Structures are given as C-alpha cells and as structure tokens.
Short mmCIF file of N, CA, C and O in Angstrom, two decimals:
data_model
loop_
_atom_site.label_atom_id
_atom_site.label_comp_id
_atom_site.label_asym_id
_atom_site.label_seq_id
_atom_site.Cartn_x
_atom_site.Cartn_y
_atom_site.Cartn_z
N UNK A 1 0.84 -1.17 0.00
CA UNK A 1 0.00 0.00 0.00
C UNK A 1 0.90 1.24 0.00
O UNK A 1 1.93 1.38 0.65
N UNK A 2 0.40 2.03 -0.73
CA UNK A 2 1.34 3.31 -1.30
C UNK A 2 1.18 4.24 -0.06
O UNK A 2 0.12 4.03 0.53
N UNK A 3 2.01 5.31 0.52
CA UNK A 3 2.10 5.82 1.89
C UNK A 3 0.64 7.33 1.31
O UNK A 3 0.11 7.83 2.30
N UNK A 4 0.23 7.79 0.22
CA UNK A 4 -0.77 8.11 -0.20
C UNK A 4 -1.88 7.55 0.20
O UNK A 4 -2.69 8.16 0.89
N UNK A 5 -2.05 6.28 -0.20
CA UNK A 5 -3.44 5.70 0.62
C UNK A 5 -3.35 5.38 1.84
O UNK A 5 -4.30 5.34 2.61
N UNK A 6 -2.35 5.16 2.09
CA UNK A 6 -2.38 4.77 3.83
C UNK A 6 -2.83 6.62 4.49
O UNK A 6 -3.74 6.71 5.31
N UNK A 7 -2.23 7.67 4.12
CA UNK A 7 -2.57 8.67 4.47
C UNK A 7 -4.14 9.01 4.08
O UNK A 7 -4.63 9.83 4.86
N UNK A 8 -4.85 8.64 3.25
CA UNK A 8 -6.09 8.90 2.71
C UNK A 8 -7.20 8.37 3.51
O UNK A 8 -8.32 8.82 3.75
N UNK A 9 -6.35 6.90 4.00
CA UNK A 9 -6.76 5.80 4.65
C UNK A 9 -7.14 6.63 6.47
O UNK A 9 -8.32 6.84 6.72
N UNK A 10 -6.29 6.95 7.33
CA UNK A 10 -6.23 7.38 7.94
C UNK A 10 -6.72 9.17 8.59
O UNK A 10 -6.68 9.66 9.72
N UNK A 11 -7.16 9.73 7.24
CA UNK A 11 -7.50 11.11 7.30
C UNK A 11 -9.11 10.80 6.98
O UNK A 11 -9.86 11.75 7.19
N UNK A 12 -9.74 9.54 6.50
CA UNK A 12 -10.67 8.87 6.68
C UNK A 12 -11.46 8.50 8.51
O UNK A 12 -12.52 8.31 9.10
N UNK A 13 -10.15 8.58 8.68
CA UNK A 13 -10.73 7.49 10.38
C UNK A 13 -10.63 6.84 10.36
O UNK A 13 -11.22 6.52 11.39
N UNK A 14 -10.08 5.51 9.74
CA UNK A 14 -9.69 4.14 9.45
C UNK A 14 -8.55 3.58 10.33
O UNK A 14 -7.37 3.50 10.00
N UNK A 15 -9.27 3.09 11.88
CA UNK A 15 -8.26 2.61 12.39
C UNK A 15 -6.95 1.37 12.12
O UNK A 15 -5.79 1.22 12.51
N UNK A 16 -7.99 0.56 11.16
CA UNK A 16 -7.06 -0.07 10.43
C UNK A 16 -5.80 0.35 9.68
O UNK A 16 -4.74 -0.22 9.44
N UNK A 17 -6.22 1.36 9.46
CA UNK A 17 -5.25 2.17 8.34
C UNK A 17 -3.55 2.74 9.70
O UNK A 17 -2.35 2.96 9.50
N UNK A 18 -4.36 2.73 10.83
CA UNK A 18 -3.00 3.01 12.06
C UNK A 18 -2.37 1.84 12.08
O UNK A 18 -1.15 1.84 11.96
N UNK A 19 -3.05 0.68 12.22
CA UNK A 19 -2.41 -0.30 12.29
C UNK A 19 -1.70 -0.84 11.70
O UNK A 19 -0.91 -1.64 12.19
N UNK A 20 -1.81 -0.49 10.17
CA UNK A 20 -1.30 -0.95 8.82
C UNK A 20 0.19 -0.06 9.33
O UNK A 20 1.21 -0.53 9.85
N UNK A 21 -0.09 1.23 9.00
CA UNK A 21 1.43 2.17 9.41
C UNK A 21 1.70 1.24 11.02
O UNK A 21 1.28 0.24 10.43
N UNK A 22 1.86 0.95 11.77
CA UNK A 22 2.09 0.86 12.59
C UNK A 22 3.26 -0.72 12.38
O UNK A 22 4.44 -0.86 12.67
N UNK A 23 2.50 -1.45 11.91
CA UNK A 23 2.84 -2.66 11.19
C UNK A 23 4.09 -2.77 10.38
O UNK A 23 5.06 -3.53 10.37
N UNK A 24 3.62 -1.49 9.56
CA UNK A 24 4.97 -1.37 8.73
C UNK A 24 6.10 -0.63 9.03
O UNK A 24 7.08 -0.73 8.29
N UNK A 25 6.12 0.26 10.22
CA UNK A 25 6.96 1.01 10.51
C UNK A 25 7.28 1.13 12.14
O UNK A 25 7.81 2.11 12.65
N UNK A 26 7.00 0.32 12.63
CA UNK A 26 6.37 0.65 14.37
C UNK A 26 8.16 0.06 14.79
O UNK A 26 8.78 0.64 15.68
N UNK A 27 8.66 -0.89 14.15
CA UNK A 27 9.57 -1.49 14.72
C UNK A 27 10.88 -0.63 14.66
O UNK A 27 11.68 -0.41 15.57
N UNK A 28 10.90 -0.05 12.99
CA UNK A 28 11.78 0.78 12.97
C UNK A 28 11.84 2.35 13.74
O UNK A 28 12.85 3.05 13.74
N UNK A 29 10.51 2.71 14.38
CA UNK A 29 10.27 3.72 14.54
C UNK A 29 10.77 3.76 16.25
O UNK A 29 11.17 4.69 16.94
N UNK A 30 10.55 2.26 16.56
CA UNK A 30 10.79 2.06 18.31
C UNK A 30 12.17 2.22 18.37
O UNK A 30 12.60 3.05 19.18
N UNK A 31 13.52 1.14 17.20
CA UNK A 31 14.37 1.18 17.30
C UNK A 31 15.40 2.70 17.83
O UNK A 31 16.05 2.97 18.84
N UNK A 32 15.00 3.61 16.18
CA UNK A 32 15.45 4.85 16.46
C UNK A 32 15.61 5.32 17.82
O UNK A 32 16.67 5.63 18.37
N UNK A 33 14.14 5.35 18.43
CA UNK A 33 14.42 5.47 19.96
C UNK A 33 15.05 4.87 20.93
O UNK A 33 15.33 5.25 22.07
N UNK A 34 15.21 4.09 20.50
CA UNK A 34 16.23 2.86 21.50
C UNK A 34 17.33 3.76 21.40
O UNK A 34 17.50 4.45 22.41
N UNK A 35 18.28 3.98 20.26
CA UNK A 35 19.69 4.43 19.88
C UNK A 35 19.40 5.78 20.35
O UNK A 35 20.42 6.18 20.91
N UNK A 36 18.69 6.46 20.37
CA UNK A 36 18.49 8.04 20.53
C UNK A 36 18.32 8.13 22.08
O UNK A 36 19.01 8.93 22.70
N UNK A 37 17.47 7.39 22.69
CA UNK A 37 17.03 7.60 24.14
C UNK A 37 18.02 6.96 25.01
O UNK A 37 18.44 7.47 26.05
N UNK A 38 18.46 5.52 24.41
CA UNK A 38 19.24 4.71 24.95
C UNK A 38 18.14 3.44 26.52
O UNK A 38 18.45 2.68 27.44
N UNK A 39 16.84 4.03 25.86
CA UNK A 39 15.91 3.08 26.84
C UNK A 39 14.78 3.00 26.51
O UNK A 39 14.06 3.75 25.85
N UNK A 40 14.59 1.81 27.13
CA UNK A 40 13.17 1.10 26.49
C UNK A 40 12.39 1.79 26.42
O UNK A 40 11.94 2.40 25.45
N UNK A 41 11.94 1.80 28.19
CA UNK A 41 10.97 2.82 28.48
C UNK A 41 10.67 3.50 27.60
O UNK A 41 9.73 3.22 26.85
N UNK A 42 11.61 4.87 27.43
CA UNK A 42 11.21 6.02 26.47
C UNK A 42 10.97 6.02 25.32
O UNK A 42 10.33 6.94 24.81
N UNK A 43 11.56 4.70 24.42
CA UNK A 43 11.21 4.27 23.52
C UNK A 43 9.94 3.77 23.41
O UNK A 43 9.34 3.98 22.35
N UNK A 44 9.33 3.09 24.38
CA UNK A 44 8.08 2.87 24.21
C UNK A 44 6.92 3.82 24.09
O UNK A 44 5.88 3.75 23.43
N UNK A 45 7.51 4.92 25.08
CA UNK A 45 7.04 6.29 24.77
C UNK A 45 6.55 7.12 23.77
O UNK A 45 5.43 7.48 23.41
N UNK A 46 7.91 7.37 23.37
CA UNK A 46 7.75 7.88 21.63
C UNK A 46 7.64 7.15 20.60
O UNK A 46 7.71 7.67 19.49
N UNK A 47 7.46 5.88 20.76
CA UNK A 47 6.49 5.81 19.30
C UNK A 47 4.86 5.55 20.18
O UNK A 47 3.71 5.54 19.76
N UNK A 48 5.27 5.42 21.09
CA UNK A 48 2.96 5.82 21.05
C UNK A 48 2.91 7.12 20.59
O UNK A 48 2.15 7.39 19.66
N UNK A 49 3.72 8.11 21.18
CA UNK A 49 3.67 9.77 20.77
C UNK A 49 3.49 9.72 19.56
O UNK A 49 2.56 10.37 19.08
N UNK A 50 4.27 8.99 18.82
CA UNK A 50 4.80 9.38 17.49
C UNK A 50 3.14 8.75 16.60
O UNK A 50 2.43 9.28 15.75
N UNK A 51 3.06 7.65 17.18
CA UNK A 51 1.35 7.02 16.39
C UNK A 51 0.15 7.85 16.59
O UNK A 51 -0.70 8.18 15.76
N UNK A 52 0.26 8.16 17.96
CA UNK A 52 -1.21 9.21 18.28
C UNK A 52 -0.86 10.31 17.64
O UNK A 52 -1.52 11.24 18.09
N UNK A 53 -0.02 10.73 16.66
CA UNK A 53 0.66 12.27 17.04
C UNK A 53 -0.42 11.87 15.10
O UNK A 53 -1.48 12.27 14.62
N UNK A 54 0.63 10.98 14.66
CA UNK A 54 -0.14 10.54 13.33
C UNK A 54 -1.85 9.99 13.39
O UNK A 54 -2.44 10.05 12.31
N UNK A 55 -2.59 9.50 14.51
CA UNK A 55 -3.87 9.43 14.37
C UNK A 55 -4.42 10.60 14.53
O UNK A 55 -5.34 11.02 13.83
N UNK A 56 -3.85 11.24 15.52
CA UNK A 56 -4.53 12.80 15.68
C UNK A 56 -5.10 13.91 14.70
O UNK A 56 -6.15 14.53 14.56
N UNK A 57 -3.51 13.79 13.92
CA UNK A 57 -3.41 14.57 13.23
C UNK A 57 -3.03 14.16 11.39
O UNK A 57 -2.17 14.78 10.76
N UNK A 58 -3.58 13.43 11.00
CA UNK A 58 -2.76 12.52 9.59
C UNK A 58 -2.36 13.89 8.96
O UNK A 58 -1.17 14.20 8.94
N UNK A 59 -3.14 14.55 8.55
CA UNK A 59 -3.01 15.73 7.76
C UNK A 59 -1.14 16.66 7.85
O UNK A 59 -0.27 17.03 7.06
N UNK A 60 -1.33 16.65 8.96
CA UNK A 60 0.48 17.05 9.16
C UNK A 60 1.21 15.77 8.44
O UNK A 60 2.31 16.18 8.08
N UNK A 61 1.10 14.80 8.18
CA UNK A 61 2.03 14.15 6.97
C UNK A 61 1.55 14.88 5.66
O UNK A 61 0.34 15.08 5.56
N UNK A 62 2.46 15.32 4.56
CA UNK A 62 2.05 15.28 3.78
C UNK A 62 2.83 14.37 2.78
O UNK A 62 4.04 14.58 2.88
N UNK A 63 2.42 13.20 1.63
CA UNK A 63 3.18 12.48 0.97
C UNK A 63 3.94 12.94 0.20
O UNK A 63 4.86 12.24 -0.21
N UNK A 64 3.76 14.52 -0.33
CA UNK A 64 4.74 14.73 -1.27
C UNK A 64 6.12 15.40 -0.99
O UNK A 64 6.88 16.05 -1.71
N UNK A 65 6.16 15.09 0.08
CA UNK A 65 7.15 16.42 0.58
C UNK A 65 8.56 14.99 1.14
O UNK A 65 9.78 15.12 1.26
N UNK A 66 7.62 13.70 1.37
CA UNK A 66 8.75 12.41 1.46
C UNK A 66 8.15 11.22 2.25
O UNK A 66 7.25 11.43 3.06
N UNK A 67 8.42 10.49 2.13
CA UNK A 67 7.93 8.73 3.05
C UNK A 67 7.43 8.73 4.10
O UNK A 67 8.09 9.17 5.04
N UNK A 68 6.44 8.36 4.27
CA UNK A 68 6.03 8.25 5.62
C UNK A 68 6.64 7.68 6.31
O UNK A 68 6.44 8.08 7.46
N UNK A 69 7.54 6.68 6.25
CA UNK A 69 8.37 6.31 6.89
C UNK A 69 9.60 7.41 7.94
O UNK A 69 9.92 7.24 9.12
N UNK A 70 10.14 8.73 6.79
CA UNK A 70 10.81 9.67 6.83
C UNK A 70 10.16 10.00 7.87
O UNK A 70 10.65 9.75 8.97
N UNK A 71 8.59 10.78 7.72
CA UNK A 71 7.73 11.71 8.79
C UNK A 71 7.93 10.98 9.84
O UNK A 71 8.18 11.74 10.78
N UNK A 72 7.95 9.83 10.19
CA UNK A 72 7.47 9.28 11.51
C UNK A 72 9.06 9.25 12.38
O UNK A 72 9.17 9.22 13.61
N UNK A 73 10.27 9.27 11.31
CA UNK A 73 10.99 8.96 12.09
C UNK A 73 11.82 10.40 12.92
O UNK A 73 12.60 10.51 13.87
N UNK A 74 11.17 11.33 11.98
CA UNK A 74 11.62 12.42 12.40
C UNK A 74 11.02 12.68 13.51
O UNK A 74 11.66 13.06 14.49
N UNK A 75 9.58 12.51 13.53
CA UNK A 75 8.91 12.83 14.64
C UNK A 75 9.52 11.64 16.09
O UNK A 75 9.47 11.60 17.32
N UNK A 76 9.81 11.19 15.48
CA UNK A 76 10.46 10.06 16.93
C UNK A 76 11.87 11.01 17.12
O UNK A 76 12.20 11.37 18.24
N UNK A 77 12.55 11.33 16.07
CA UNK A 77 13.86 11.93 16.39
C UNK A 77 13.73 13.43 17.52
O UNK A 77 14.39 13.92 18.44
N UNK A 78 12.71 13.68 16.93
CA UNK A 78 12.34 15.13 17.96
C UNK A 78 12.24 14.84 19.59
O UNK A 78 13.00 15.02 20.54
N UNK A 79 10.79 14.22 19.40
CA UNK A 79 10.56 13.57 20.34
C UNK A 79 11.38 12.69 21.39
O UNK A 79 11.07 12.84 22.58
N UNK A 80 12.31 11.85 21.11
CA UNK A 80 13.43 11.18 21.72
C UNK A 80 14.54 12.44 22.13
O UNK A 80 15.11 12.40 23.22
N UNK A 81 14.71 13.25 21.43
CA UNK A 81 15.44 14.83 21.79
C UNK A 81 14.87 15.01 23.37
O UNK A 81 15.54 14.84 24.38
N UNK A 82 13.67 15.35 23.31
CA UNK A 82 12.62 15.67 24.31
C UNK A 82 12.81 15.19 26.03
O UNK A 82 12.93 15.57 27.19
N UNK A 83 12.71 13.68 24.81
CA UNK A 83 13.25 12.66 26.18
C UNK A 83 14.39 12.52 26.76
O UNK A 83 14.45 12.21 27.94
N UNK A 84 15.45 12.72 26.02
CA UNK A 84 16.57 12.66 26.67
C UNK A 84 17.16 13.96 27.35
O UNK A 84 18.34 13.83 27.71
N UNK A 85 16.64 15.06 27.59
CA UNK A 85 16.95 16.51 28.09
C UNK A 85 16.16 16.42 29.19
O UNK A 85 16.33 17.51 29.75
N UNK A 86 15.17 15.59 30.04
CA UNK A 86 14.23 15.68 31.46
C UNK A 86 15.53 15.36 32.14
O UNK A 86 15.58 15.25 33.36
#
C-alpha cells in the first residue's frame, strides 16, 4: 500500500489504516528510539507519541514532501530529543 493511501486511509478514520502504518513502521520507529534515548521505556514512549501524534493529526504528513516512513521517524527523532533533556 502506497504511503498516499495509507494517508487517505487514515484522514478517513480508518483505524485499520494506524495499524497498517504501525505494522509497517512501528519497529523501525521504536528502534530509532532505543539508539536516541538509549531506553526502552522512552522508547516505548515515543512511538505511542509518534502514532497518536499521526492518528490525531494525519493531515500534518504530507506524501509529497517524502515517506512516511521519513515523517514518523523524524517525529520520533524530535521527540526522543525531548526525552533525553528531562
């Protein structure tokens, strides 16, 4: 599924459509945080942040601008920033 419909999918209300991204990207998205935070915990953290941040709001992805994959990991990269400065 093209990161277009998964976004179409999701700006719909299609919880399936979280799960699908979640599926396809959840592992790589936890990792980042692992290396960035250096802990689980917080890793577990930011990617819920990072999923609700994308159910909340799908519309702040936009596909043409790069991968959803890209969006999510940036938003973990921020976010893990976040975490590691408390």
């Amino acid at each position: 599924m093209s990161d277009m419909d998964l976004c179409a999918r999701l700006t719909a209300g299609d919880l399936d459509a979280l799960a699908d991204a979640y599926d396809q990207h959840g592992a790589y998205v936890y990792g980042v945080a692992v290396k960035v935070t250096g802990s689980q915990a917080y890793a577990e953290e930011v990617t819920q942040d990072v999923f609700t941040a994308l159910w909340e709001r799908p519309l702040s992805y936009d596909p043409s601008l790069g991968s959803l994959r890209g969006w999510l990991v940036s938003r973990a990269l921020h976010e893990s920033a976040l975490r590691t400065k408390v």
